[in-house]
mmCIF file of C-alpha atoms in Angstrom:
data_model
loop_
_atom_site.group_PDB
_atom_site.id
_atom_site.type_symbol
_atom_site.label_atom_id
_atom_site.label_comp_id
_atom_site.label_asym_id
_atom_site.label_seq_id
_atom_site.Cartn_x
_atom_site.Cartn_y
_atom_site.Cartn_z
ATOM 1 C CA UNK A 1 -1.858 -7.728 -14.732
ATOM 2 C CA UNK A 2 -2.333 -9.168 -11.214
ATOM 3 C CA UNK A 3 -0.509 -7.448 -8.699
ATOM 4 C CA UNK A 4 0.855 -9.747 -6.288
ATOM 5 C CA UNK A 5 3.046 -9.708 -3.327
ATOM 6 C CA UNK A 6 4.286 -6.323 -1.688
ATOM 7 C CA UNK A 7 3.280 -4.955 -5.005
ATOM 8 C CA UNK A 8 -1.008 -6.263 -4.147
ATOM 9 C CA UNK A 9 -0.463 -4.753 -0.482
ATOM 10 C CA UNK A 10 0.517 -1.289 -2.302
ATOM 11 C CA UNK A 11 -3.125 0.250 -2.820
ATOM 12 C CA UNK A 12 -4.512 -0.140 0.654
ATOM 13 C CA UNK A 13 -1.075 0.980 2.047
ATOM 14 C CA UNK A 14 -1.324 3.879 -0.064
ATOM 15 C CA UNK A 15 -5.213 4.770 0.228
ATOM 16 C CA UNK A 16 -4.808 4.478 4.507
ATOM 17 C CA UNK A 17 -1.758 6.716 3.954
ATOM 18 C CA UNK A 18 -3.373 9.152 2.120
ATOM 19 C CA UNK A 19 -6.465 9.378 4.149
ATOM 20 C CA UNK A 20 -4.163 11.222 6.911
ATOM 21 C CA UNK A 21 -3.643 14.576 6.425
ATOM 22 C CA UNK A 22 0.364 15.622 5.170
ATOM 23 C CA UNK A 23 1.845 18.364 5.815
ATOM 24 C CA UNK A 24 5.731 19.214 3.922
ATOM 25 C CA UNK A 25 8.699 20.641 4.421
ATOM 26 C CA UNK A 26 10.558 21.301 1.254
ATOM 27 C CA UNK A 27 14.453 22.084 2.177
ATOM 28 C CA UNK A 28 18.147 22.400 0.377
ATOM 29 C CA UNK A 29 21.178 20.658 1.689
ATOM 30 C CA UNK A 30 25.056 21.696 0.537
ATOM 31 C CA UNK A 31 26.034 17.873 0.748
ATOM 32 C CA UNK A 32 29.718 18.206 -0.270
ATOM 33 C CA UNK A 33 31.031 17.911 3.343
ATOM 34 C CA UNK A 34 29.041 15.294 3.886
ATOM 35 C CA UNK A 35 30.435 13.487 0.504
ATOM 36 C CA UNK A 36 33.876 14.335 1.125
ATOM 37 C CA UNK A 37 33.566 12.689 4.935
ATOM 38 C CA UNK A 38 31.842 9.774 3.579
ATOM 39 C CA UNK A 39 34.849 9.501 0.968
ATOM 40 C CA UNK A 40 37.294 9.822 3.605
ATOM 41 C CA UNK A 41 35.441 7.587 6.079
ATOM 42 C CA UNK A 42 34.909 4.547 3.336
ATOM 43 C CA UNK A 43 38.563 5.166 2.584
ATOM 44 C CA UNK A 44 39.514 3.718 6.701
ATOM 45 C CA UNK A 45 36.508 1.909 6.924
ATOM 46 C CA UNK A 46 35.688 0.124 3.656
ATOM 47 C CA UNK A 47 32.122 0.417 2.074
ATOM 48 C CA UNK A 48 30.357 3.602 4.021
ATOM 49 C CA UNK A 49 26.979 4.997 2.185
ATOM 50 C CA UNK A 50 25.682 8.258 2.040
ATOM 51 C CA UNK A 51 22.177 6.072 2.832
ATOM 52 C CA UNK A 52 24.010 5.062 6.247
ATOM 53 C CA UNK A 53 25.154 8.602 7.267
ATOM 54 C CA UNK A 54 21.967 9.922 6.469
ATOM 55 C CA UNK A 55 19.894 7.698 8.678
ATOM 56 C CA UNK A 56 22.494 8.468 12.002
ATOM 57 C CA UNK A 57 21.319 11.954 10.948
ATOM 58 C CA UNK A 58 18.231 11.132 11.276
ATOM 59 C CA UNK A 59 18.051 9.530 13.903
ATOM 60 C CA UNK A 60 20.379 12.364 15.664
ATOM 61 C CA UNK A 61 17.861 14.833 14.889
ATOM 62 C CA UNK A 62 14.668 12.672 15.768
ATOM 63 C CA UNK A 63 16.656 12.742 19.775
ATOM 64 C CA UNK A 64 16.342 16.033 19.676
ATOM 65 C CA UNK A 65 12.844 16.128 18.498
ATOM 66 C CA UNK A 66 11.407 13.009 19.676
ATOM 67 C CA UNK A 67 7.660 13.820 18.607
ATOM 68 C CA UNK A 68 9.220 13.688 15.030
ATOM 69 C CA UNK A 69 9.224 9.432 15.981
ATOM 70 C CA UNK A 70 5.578 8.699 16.693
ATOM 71 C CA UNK A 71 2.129 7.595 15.677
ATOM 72 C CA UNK A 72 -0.902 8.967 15.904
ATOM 73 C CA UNK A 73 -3.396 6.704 17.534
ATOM 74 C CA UNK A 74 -6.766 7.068 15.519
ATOM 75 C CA UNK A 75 -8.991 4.321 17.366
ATOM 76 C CA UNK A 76 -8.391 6.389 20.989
ATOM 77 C CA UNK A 77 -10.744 7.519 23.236
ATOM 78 C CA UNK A 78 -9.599 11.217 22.849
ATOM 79 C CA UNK A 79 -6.775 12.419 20.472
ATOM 80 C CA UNK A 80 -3.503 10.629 21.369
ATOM 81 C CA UNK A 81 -0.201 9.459 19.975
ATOM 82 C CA UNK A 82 2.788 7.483 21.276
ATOM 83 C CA UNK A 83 6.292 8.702 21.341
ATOM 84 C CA UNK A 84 8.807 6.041 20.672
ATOM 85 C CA UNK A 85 11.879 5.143 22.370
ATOM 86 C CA UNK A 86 13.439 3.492 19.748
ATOM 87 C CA UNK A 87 14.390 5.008 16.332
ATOM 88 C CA UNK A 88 13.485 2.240 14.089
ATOM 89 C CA UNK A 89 14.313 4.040 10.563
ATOM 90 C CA UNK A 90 12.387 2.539 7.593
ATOM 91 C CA UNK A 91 14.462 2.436 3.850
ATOM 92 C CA UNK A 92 12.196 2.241 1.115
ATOM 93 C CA UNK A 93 14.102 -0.183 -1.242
ATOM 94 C CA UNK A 94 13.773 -0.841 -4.966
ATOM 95 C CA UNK A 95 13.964 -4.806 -5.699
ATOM 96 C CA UNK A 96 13.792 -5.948 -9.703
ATOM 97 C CA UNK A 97 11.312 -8.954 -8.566
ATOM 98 C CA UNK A 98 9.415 -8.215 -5.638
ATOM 99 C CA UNK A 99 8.491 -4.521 -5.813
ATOM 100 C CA UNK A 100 9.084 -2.055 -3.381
ATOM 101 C CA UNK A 101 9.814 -3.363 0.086
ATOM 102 C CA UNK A 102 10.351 -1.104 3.620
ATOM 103 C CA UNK A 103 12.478 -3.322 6.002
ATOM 104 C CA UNK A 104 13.649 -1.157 9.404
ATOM 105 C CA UNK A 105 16.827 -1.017 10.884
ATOM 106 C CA UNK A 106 16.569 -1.151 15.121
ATOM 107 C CA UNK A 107 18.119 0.969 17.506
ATOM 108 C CA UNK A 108 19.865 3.350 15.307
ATOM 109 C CA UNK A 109 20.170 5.470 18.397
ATOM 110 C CA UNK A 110 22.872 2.574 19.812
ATOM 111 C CA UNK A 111 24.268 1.621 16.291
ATOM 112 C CA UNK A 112 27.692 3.135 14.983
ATOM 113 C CA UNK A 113 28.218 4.347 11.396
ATOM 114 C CA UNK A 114 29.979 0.741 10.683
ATOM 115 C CA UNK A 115 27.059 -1.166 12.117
ATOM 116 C CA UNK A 116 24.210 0.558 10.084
ATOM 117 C CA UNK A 117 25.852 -0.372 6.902
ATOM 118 C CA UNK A 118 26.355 -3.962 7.949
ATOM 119 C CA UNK A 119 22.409 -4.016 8.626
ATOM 120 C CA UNK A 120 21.837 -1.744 4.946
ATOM 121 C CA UNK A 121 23.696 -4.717 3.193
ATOM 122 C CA UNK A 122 21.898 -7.445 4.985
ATOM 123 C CA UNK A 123 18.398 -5.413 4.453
ATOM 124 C CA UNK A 124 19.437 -4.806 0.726
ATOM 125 C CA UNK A 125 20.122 -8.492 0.392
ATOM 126 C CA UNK A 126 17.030 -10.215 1.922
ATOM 127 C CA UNK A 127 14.878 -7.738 -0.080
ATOM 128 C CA UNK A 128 16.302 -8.527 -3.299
ATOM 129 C CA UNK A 129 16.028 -12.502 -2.519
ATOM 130 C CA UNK A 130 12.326 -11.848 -1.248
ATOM 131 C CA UNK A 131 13.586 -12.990 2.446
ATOM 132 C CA UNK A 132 13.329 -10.160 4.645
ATOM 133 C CA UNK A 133 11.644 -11.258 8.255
ATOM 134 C CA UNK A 134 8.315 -10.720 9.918
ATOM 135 C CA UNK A 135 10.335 -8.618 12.062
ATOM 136 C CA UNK A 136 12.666 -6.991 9.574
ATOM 137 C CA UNK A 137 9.366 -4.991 7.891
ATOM 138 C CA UNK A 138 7.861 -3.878 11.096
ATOM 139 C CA UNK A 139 8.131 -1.588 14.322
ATOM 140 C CA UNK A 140 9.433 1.423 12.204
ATOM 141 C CA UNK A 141 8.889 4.147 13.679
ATOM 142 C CA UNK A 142 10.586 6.615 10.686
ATOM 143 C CA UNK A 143 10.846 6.390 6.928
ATOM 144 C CA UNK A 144 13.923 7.253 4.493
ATOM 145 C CA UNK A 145 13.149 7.211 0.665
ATOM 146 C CA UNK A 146 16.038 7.535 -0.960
ATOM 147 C CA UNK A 147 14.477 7.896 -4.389
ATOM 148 C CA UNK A 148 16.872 10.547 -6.348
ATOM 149 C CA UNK A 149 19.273 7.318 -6.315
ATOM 150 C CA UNK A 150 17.030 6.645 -9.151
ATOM 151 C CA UNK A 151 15.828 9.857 -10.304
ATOM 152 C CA UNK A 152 13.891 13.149 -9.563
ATOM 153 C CA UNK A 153 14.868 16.502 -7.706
ATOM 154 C CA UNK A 154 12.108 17.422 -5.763
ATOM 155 C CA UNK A 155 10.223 14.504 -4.113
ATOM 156 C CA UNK A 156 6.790 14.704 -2.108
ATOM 157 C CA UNK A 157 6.633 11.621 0.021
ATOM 158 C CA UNK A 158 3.718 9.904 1.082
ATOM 159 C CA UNK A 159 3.393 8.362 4.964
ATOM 160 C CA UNK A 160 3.791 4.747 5.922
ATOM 161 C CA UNK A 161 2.333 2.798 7.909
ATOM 162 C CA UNK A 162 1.037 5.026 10.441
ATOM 163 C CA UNK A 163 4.725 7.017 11.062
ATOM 164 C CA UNK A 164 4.313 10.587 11.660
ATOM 165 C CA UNK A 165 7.497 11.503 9.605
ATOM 166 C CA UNK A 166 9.318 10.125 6.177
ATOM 167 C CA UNK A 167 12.073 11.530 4.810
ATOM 168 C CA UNK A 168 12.528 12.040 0.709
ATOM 169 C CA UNK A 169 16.060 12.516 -0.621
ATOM 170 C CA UNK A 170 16.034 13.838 -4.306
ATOM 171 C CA UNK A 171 19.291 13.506 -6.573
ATOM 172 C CA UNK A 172 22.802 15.462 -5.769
ATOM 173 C CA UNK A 173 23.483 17.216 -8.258
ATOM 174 C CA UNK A 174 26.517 19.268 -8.807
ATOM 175 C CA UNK A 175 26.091 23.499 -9.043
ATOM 176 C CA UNK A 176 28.274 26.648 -8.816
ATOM 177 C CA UNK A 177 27.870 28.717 -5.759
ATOM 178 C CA UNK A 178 29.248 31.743 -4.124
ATOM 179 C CA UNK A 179 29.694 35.198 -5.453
ATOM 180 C CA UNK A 180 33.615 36.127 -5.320
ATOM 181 C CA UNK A 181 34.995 32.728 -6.368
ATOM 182 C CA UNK A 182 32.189 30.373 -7.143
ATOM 183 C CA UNK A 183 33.317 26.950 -6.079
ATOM 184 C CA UNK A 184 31.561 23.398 -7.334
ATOM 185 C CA UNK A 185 29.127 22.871 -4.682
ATOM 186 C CA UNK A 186 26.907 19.401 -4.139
ATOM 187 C CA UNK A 187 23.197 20.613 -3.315
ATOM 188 C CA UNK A 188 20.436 17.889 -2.272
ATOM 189 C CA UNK A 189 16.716 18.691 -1.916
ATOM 190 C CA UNK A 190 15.239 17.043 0.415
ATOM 191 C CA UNK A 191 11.493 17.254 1.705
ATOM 192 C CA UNK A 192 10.336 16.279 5.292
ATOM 193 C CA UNK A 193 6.259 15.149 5.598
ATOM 194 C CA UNK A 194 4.613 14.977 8.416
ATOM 195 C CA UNK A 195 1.255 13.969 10.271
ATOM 196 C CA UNK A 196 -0.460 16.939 10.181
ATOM 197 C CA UNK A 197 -2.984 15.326 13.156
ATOM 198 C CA UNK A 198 -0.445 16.011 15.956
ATOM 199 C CA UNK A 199 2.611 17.761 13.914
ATOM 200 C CA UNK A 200 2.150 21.521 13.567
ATOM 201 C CA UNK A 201 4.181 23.491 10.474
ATOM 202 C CA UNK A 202 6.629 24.514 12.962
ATOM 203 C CA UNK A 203 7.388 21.668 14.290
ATOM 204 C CA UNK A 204 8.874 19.629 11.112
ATOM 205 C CA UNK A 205 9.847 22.798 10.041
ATOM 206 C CA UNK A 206 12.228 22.357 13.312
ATOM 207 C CA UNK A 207 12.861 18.719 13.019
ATOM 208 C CA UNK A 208 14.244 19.631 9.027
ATOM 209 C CA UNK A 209 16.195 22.506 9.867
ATOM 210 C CA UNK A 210 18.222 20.283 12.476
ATOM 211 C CA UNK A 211 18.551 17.360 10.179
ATOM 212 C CA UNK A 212 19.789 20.165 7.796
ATOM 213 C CA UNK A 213 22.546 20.875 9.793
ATOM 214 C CA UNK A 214 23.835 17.556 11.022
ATOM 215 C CA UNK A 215 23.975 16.931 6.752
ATOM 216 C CA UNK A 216 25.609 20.081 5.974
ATOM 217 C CA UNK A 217 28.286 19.753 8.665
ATOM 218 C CA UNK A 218 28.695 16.109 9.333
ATOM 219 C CA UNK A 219 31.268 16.939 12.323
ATOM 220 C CA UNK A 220 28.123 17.847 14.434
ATOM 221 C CA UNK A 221 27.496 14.520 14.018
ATOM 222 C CA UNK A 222 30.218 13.037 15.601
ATOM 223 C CA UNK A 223 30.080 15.100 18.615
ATOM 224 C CA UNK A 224 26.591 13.672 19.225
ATOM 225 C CA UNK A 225 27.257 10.444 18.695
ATOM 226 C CA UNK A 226 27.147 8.087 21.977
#
């Protein structure tokens, strides 16, 4: 079968991405606040994803780590990277006739809740019709793969295009928790990678823990919104 498309670009995406040493941060999130805001919020709002609060999160916690959204620069002088201003979050989306494609949303450090999911829909769309721009698939600085919408608990996800950090969301499933009066709780694993050139263990282990929290207690959110 001749691969063509995004789907030919795949193996030297994948073999420059692997050729960069990972390092991963496995974590647990208790998603049911986060599910029960989203349910409220959609309920005022109209269509709200999970997808869209997750990448405000993101990009919440990326302000307060802003080495999280960089790129190591392999072709300087002496070792380097560049810290972006911009949080230009990649979504890894699944399309039934042209393969996998990464489009970015812009400026998700100026964009509400509302106006991320107007730019998910549009970059859900013009994937699925193959007409996503030159400058709709690149600039990201960050990637989201949202893969447990599909399938699979514990996901190990591999760099892209030169980011220093991708996010992997597995499935939410639904579990009993607490020892007096176990309550249904939603739990989420989620795994954070990172370029293991100019990101140290503790570092992403940092960057995770806060993205942790803004997921677990989506309130914090809103008090750091601008």
């Amino acid at each position: 079968v001749v691969m063509s498309g995004a789907r030919a670009a795949m193996p030297k995406s994948m073999i420059a991405s692997l050729s960069v040493p990972h390092l991963t941060i496995f974590d647990e999130v208790e998603a049911t606040k986060l599910m029960a805001m989203q349910k409220q919020l959609k309920a005022e709002a109209g269509k709200l994803t999970l997808t869209a609060m997750t990448v405000k999160a993101v990009s919440l916690a990326l302000a307060k780590m802003p080495i999280i959204n960089s790129k190591y620069n392999p072709n300087a002088a002496k070792p380097e990277y560049t810290i972006y201003a911009s949080h230009n979050i990649s979504l890894a989306i699944d399309t039934p006739d042209h393969g996998l494609m990464v489009p970015n949303i812009k400026n998700v450090q100026n964009l509400s809740l509302g106006e991320i999911q107007s730019e998910l829909v549009r970059l859900q769309d013009a994937a699925t019709r193959g007409r996503l721009s030159r400058d709709d698939i690149t600039g990201g600085t960050f990637t989201i793969s949202n893969v447990g919408v599909v399938g699979g608990t514990y996901i190990q996800a591999i760099l892209f295009d030169g980011q220093a950090g991708i996010l992997a969301l597995g499935r939410i499933k639904t579990e009993w928790r607490g020892e007096d009066a176990p309550m249904k709780t939603k739990v989420m694993n989620i795994s954070c990678a990172g370029d293991h050139r100019h990101l140290d263990g503790a570092t992403v282990a940092r960057f995770t823990t806060i993205l942790r929290r803004y997921l677990e207690n989506p309130q914090l959110m809103m008090l750091d919104m601008k």
